Amino acid sequence: MAGEHLVLVHGEGHGGWCWFKLRWLLEGSGYQVTCIDLAGGGVDPTDPNTVRSFEQYDKPLLRLISALPEGEKVILIGHGSGGLSVIHAMHEFVDRIKQAIFVAAAMLPFGLQTDEDKKDVCFVP
């Protein structure tokens, strides 16, 4: 598996920076690693107070995957609410995702994928 492209997806309230220790270990083992900042997270310039949908929140991840060279597949690793972003990317880019790994991540029950479904999973009263 060394040499594979891993995309690490942070959860809410974080940024790609939260993966820094794991990133160095993975790169030292020969993986290509991208730590994405979702909209309003990390160094992404989006004001987090203006993010109103998961579609908008996931835009940096979706752009990254859509820009992959033809035939390249990535392994997505999501933590916390980043699991929902991974699911979103899997639905949008079936042919570009080799594998998905969920680390203590939010997941949707089978068949659910709307913004309302995601809010129900993330924001339980």
PDB file of C-alpha atoms in Angstrom:
ATOM      1  CA  MET A   1       0.000   0.000   0.000  1.00  0.00           C
ATOM      2  CA  ALA A   2       2.963   2.367   0.353  1.00  0.00           C
ATOM      3  CA  GLY A   3       2.892   4.975  -2.393  1.00  0.00           C
ATOM      4  CA  GLU A   4      -0.888   5.304  -2.188  1.00  0.00           C
ATOM      5  CA  HIS A   5      -2.415   8.797  -1.978  1.00  0.00           C
ATOM      6  CA  LEU A   6      -4.125   9.293   1.382  1.00  0.00           C
ATOM      7  CA  VAL A   7      -6.451  12.248   1.973  1.00  0.00           C
ATOM      8  CA  LEU A   8      -6.965  12.989   5.666  1.00  0.00           C
ATOM      9  CA  VAL A   9     -10.247  14.779   6.448  1.00  0.00           C
ATOM     10  CA  HIS A  10     -10.622  16.611   9.778  1.00  0.00           C
ATOM     11  CA  GLY A  11     -13.743  16.851  11.918  1.00  0.00           C
ATOM     12  CA  GLU A  12     -15.594  19.953  13.049  1.00  0.00           C
ATOM     13  CA  GLY A  13     -13.635  22.628  14.848  1.00  0.00           C
ATOM     14  CA  HIS A  14     -10.339  21.416  13.407  1.00  0.00           C
ATOM     15  CA  GLY A  15      -8.255  21.760  10.271  1.00  0.00           C
ATOM     16  CA  GLY A  16      -5.739  19.691   8.385  1.00  0.00           C
ATOM     17  CA  TRP A  17      -3.224  20.626  11.090  1.00  0.00           C
ATOM     18  CA  CYS A  18      -4.764  18.078  13.480  1.00  0.00           C
ATOM     19  CA  TRP A  19      -3.183  15.273  11.439  1.00  0.00           C
ATOM     20  CA  PHE A  20       0.409  16.616  11.558  1.00  0.00           C
ATOM     21  CA  LYS A  21       1.943  13.800  13.649  1.00  0.00           C
ATOM     22  CA  LEU A  22       0.235  11.068  11.630  1.00  0.00           C
ATOM     23  CA  ARG A  23       1.123  12.809   8.377  1.00  0.00           C
ATOM     24  CA  TRP A  24       4.864  12.650   9.082  1.00  0.00           C
ATOM     25  CA  LEU A  25       4.644   8.983  10.052  1.00  0.00           C
ATOM     26  CA  LEU A  26       2.699   8.092   6.904  1.00  0.00           C
ATOM     27  CA  GLU A  27       4.978  10.088   4.607  1.00  0.00           C
ATOM     28  CA  GLY A  28       7.967   8.430   6.258  1.00  0.00           C
ATOM     29  CA  SER A  29       6.411   5.089   5.306  1.00  0.00           C
ATOM     30  CA  GLY A  30       6.149   6.099   1.650  1.00  0.00           C
ATOM     31  CA  TYR A  31       2.565   7.343   1.372  1.00  0.00           C
ATOM     32  CA  GLN A  32       1.551  10.522  -0.432  1.00  0.00           C
ATOM     33  CA  VAL A  33      -0.505  12.449   2.138  1.00  0.00           C
ATOM     34  CA  THR A  34      -2.863  15.403   1.736  1.00  0.00           C
ATOM     35  CA  CYS A  35      -4.382  17.020   4.838  1.00  0.00           C
ATOM     36  CA  ILE A  36      -7.308  19.006   3.483  1.00  0.00           C
ATOM     37  CA  ASP A  37      -8.819  22.069   5.174  1.00  0.00           C
ATOM     38  CA  LEU A  38     -12.581  22.011   4.722  1.00  0.00           C
ATOM     39  CA  ALA A  39     -14.430  25.329   4.303  1.00  0.00           C
ATOM     40  CA  GLY A  40     -13.731  27.562   7.287  1.00  0.00           C
ATOM     41  CA  GLY A  41     -11.272  25.098   8.837  1.00  0.00           C
ATOM     42  CA  GLY A  42      -7.521  25.413   9.281  1.00  0.00           C
ATOM     43  CA  VAL A  43      -6.110  27.982   6.855  1.00  0.00           C
ATOM     44  CA  ASP A  44      -9.086  27.905   4.480  1.00  0.00           C
ATOM     45  CA  PRO A  45     -10.029  31.580   3.977  1.00  0.00           C
ATOM     46  CA  THR A  46     -13.788  30.973   4.170  1.00  0.00           C
ATOM     47  CA  ASP A  47     -15.439  32.665   7.152  1.00  0.00           C
ATOM     48  CA  PRO A  48     -16.897  29.686   9.081  1.00  0.00           C
ATOM     49  CA  ASN A  49     -19.922  31.830   9.992  1.00  0.00           C
ATOM     50  CA  THR A  50     -20.915  31.878   6.314  1.00  0.00           C
ATOM     51  CA  VAL A  51     -20.888  28.099   5.773  1.00  0.00           C
ATOM     52  CA  ARG A  52     -24.543  27.082   5.578  1.00  0.00           C
ATOM     53  CA  SER A  53     -24.506  23.616   4.002  1.00  0.00           C
ATOM     54  CA  PHE A  54     -22.428  20.467   3.900  1.00  0.00           C
ATOM     55  CA  GLU A  55     -22.097  20.975   0.143  1.00  0.00           C
ATOM     56  CA  GLN A  56     -20.347  24.280   0.840  1.00  0.00           C
ATOM     57  CA  TYR A  57     -18.342  22.836   3.757  1.00  0.00           C
ATOM     58  CA  ASP A  58     -17.056  19.936   1.625  1.00  0.00           C
ATOM     59  CA  LYS A  59     -16.183  22.039  -1.435  1.00  0.00           C
ATOM     60  CA  PRO A  60     -12.371  21.976  -0.860  1.00  0.00           C
ATOM     61  CA  LEU A  61     -12.425  18.161  -0.643  1.00  0.00           C
ATOM     62  CA  LEU A  62     -14.617  17.805  -3.731  1.00  0.00           C
ATOM     63  CA  ARG A  63     -12.354  20.200  -5.681  1.00  0.00           C
ATOM     64  CA  LEU A  64      -9.272  18.211  -4.688  1.00  0.00           C
ATOM     65  CA  ILE A  65     -10.778  14.932  -5.855  1.00  0.00           C
ATOM     66  CA  SER A  66     -12.166  16.379  -9.097  1.00  0.00           C
ATOM     67  CA  ALA A  67      -8.675  17.703  -9.931  1.00  0.00           C
ATOM     68  CA  LEU A  68      -7.009  14.290  -9.628  1.00  0.00           C
ATOM     69  CA  PRO A  69      -5.298  13.030 -12.771  1.00  0.00           C
ATOM     70  CA  GLU A  70      -7.365  10.606 -14.856  1.00  0.00           C
ATOM     71  CA  GLY A  71      -7.245   7.133 -13.339  1.00  0.00           C
ATOM     72  CA  GLU A  72      -5.805   8.191  -9.963  1.00  0.00           C
ATOM     73  CA  LYS A  73      -7.675   6.936  -6.920  1.00  0.00           C
ATOM     74  CA  VAL A  74      -7.307   8.077  -3.333  1.00  0.00           C
ATOM     75  CA  ILE A  75      -7.901   6.583   0.073  1.00  0.00           C
ATOM     76  CA  LEU A  76     -10.033   8.905   2.213  1.00  0.00           C
ATOM     77  CA  ILE A  77      -9.604   8.915   5.988  1.00  0.00           C
ATOM     78  CA  GLY A  78     -12.206  10.865   7.955  1.00  0.00           C
ATOM     79  CA  HIS A  79     -12.378  11.695  11.659  1.00  0.00           C
ATOM     80  CA  GLY A  80     -15.428  12.937  13.558  1.00  0.00           C
ATOM     81  CA  SER A  81     -17.777  14.872  11.283  1.00  0.00           C
ATOM     82  CA  GLY A  82     -15.138  14.420   8.563  1.00  0.00           C
ATOM     83  CA  GLY A  83     -16.770  11.017   8.119  1.00  0.00           C
ATOM     84  CA  LEU A  84     -19.778  12.782   6.602  1.00  0.00           C
ATOM     85  CA  SER A  85     -17.477  14.609   4.186  1.00  0.00           C
ATOM     86  CA  VAL A  86     -15.928  11.275   3.194  1.00  0.00           C
ATOM     87  CA  ILE A  87     -19.398   9.824   2.539  1.00  0.00           C
ATOM     88  CA  HIS A  88     -20.273  12.875   0.425  1.00  0.00           C
ATOM     89  CA  ALA A  89     -17.100  12.460  -1.653  1.00  0.00           C
ATOM     90  CA  MET A  90     -17.802   8.740  -2.080  1.00  0.00           C
ATOM     91  CA  HIS A  91     -21.228   9.530  -3.542  1.00  0.00           C
ATOM     92  CA  GLU A  92     -19.831  12.196  -5.887  1.00  0.00           C
ATOM     93  CA  PHE A  93     -16.699  10.364  -7.072  1.00  0.00           C
ATOM     94  CA  VAL A  94     -17.337   6.625  -6.975  1.00  0.00           C
ATOM     95  CA  ASP A  95     -14.627   5.949  -9.566  1.00  0.00           C
ATOM     96  CA  ARG A  96     -11.922   8.012  -7.796  1.00  0.00           C
ATOM     97  CA  ILE A  97     -12.122   6.569  -4.290  1.00  0.00           C
ATOM     98  CA  LYS A  98     -10.138   3.401  -3.709  1.00  0.00           C
ATOM     99  CA  GLN A  99     -11.062   3.017  -0.069  1.00  0.00           C
ATOM    100  CA  ALA A 100     -12.594   4.939   2.834  1.00  0.00           C
ATOM    101  CA  ILE A 101     -11.492   4.678   6.440  1.00  0.00           C
ATOM    102  CA  PHE A 102     -13.597   6.107   9.265  1.00  0.00           C
ATOM    103  CA  VAL A 103     -11.771   6.978  12.514  1.00  0.00           C
ATOM    104  CA  ALA A 104     -14.230   7.625  15.355  1.00  0.00           C
ATOM    105  CA  ALA A 105     -16.305   9.230  12.610  1.00  0.00           C
ATOM    106  CA  ALA A 106     -19.919  10.274  12.178  1.00  0.00           C
ATOM    107  CA  MET A 107     -21.738   7.997   9.765  1.00  0.00           C
ATOM    108  CA  LEU A 108     -25.187   8.082   8.222  1.00  0.00           C
ATOM    109  CA  PRO A 109     -27.578   5.150   8.327  1.00  0.00           C
ATOM    110  CA  PHE A 110     -27.864   3.435   4.948  1.00  0.00           C
ATOM    111  CA  GLY A 111     -29.854   5.460   2.432  1.00  0.00           C
ATOM    112  CA  LEU A 112     -29.616   8.841   4.150  1.00  0.00           C
ATOM    113  CA  GLN A 113     -27.536  11.623   2.597  1.00  0.00           C
ATOM    114  CA  THR A 114     -29.306  14.974   2.731  1.00  0.00           C
ATOM    115  CA  ASP A 115     -28.091  17.997   4.685  1.00  0.00           C
ATOM    116  CA  GLU A 116     -30.964  17.458   7.139  1.00  0.00           C
ATOM    117  CA  ASP A 117     -29.903  13.833   7.679  1.00  0.00           C
ATOM    118  CA  LYS A 118     -26.338  15.001   8.360  1.00  0.00           C
ATOM    119  CA  LYS A 119     -27.505  17.658  10.824  1.00  0.00           C
ATOM    120  CA  ASP A 120     -29.542  15.035  12.681  1.00  0.00           C
ATOM    121  CA  VAL A 121     -26.428  12.856  13.074  1.00  0.00           C
ATOM    122  CA  CYS A 122     -24.060  15.711  14.035  1.00  0.00           C
ATOM    123  CA  PHE A 123     -26.246  17.825  16.249  1.00  0.00           C
ATOM    124  CA  VAL A 124     -28.155  15.528  18.562  1.00  0.00           C
ATOM    125  CA  PRO A 125     -29.898  17.596  21.276  1.00  0.00           C
TER     126      PRO A 125
END
